[in-house]
Amino acid sequence: MSLLREKLDQWISFLKTGDIPESFDAQGLPEARERLRVDNLPEKERREYQRELERRMVENDVMNTYFIDGKDEGVKEGEKNEKMKIARNMKGKDYPIEDIIDMTGLSAEEIAELEQTARRASKHQGSASRCYVSKDGYPLTLSFSHE
């Protein structure tokens, strides 16, 4: 017997008897079997099942939204970091602020923040510190200079 005929016979059997044995695997029959199982549950269990399905769908939607939002936020952060890097390079080559703003889309405040960060970094260049926690649980900071 051909495979197509076998699958068709499974559907015909289901339509005649209303029963779908576990061995039946024709397209759509596993879904129909699950639907029959749910439809045959007592009313209270069926309502609980439906509520659980709805809860899971909402949970899935929330997780997908968090994933999409997080991905979008990561992309935006990456784009901002790239603009800051370009602005730093342009600033290092003495481009006028107006050109940096025009080329990167950053604001004058963001570029000024870059300059402040660069000054702080150069101020601390050559020194380092490490944080440890003592056995009593108190923070310890050790600073040293490479001069």
Coordinates of C-alpha atoms in Angstrom, one line a residue:
M1 CA 0.0 0.0 0.0
S2 CA 1.3 3.4 -0.8
L3 CA 2.3 5.9 1.9
L4 CA -0.3 8.4 0.6
R5 CA -3.1 5.7 0.7
E6 CA -2.0 4.8 4.3
K7 CA -2.2 8.4 5.5
L8 CA -5.6 8.8 3.8
D9 CA -6.8 5.7 5.5
Q10 CA -5.8 7.1 8.9
W11 CA -8.0 10.2 8.2
I12 CA -10.9 8.0 7.0
S13 CA -10.6 5.9 10.1
F14 CA -10.7 9.0 12.4
L15 CA -13.7 10.4 10.5
K16 CA -15.6 7.2 10.9
T17 CA -14.7 6.4 14.5
G18 CA -13.8 9.7 16.1
D19 CA -10.7 8.0 17.5
I20 CA -7.1 8.7 16.7
P21 CA -4.7 6.0 17.8
E22 CA -1.2 7.1 18.9
S23 CA 0.2 5.2 15.9
F24 CA -1.6 7.5 13.4
D25 CA 0.8 10.2 12.2
A26 CA -0.8 11.6 9.0
Q27 CA -0.4 15.4 8.7
G28 CA -2.8 17.2 11.1
L29 CA -3.8 14.1 13.1
P30 CA -1.5 14.7 16.1
E31 CA -3.0 18.2 16.4
A32 CA -6.5 16.8 16.1
R33 CA -5.7 14.2 18.7
E34 CA -4.6 16.9 21.1
R35 CA -7.7 18.9 20.4
L36 CA -9.9 15.9 21.1
R37 CA -8.1 15.2 24.3
V38 CA -8.7 18.8 25.5
D39 CA -12.3 18.8 24.3
N40 CA -12.9 15.6 26.3
L41 CA -11.6 17.0 29.5
P42 CA -14.1 17.8 32.3
E43 CA -15.2 21.5 32.1
K44 CA -13.1 22.6 35.1
E45 CA -9.9 21.0 33.8
R46 CA -10.6 22.4 30.3
R47 CA -10.9 25.9 31.7
E48 CA -7.7 25.4 33.7
Y49 CA -5.9 24.1 30.6
Q50 CA -7.1 27.1 28.6
R51 CA -5.9 29.6 31.3
E52 CA -2.5 27.9 31.4
L53 CA -2.2 28.1 27.6
E54 CA -3.1 31.8 27.7
R55 CA -0.7 32.4 30.6
R56 CA 2.1 30.7 28.6
M57 CA 1.2 32.8 25.4
V58 CA 1.4 36.0 27.4
E59 CA 4.7 34.9 29.0
N60 CA 6.1 34.1 25.6
D61 CA 5.0 37.5 24.3
V62 CA 6.6 39.2 27.2
M63 CA 9.9 37.3 26.7
N64 CA 9.9 38.1 23.0
T65 CA 9.3 41.7 23.7
Y66 CA 12.2 41.8 26.2
F67 CA 14.4 40.0 23.7
I68 CA 13.5 42.5 20.9
D69 CA 13.9 45.5 23.2
G70 CA 17.2 44.2 24.5
K71 CA 18.5 43.6 21.0
D72 CA 17.4 47.1 19.9
E73 CA 19.0 48.6 23.0
G74 CA 22.2 46.7 22.3
V75 CA 22.3 47.9 18.7
K76 CA 21.7 51.5 19.7
E77 CA 24.4 51.3 22.4
G78 CA 26.8 49.9 19.8
E79 CA 26.0 52.6 17.3
K80 CA 26.5 55.3 20.0
N81 CA 29.9 53.7 21.0
E82 CA 30.9 53.8 17.4
K83 CA 29.9 57.5 17.1
M84 CA 31.9 58.2 20.2
K85 CA 34.9 56.4 18.9
I86 CA 34.7 58.4 15.6
A87 CA 34.3 61.7 17.6
R88 CA 37.3 60.8 19.7
N89 CA 39.4 60.2 16.6
M90 CA 38.2 63.4 15.0
K91 CA 38.9 65.4 18.2
G92 CA 42.4 63.9 18.2
K93 CA 42.9 65.3 14.7
D94 CA 41.7 68.7 15.7
Y95 CA 38.5 68.7 13.7
P96 CA 36.2 71.7 14.7
I97 CA 33.3 70.7 17.1
E98 CA 30.8 71.7 14.4
D99 CA 32.2 69.2 12.0
I100 CA 32.3 66.4 14.6
I101 CA 28.6 67.2 15.5
D102 CA 27.7 67.1 11.8
M103 CA 29.6 63.9 11.0
T104 CA 28.6 61.9 14.1
G105 CA 25.2 63.3 15.0
L106 CA 26.4 63.6 18.6
S107 CA 25.4 66.7 20.6
A108 CA 27.9 69.3 21.8
E109 CA 27.3 68.0 25.4
E110 CA 28.2 64.5 24.4
I111 CA 31.4 65.7 22.8
A112 CA 32.2 67.8 25.9
E113 CA 31.6 64.6 28.0
L114 CA 34.2 62.8 25.8
E115 CA 36.7 65.5 26.5
Q116 CA 36.1 65.3 30.3
T117 CA 36.5 61.5 30.2
A118 CA 39.8 61.9 28.2
R119 CA 41.1 64.4 30.8
R120 CA 40.2 62.1 33.7
A121 CA 41.9 59.2 32.0
S122 CA 45.1 61.1 31.3
K123 CA 45.1 62.4 34.9
H124 CA 45.1 58.8 36.2
Q125 CA 47.5 57.4 33.5
G126 CA 50.5 55.8 35.1
S127 CA 48.6 54.9 38.3
A128 CA 46.4 52.0 39.2
S129 CA 44.4 50.6 42.0
R130 CA 43.0 47.3 43.0
C131 CA 40.2 46.6 45.3
Y132 CA 40.2 43.6 47.7
V133 CA 38.0 42.6 50.6
S134 CA 39.7 41.8 53.9
K135 CA 38.8 38.6 55.7
D136 CA 36.6 40.8 58.0
G137 CA 34.6 41.9 55.0
Y138 CA 36.0 45.4 54.8
P139 CA 36.9 46.8 51.4
L140 CA 40.6 47.5 50.9
T141 CA 42.0 49.6 48.0
L142 CA 45.6 49.5 47.1
S143 CA 46.9 52.3 44.9
F144 CA 50.3 52.4 43.2
S145 CA 52.1 54.5 40.6
H146 CA 54.2 53.4 37.6
E147 CA 56.4 56.6 37.6

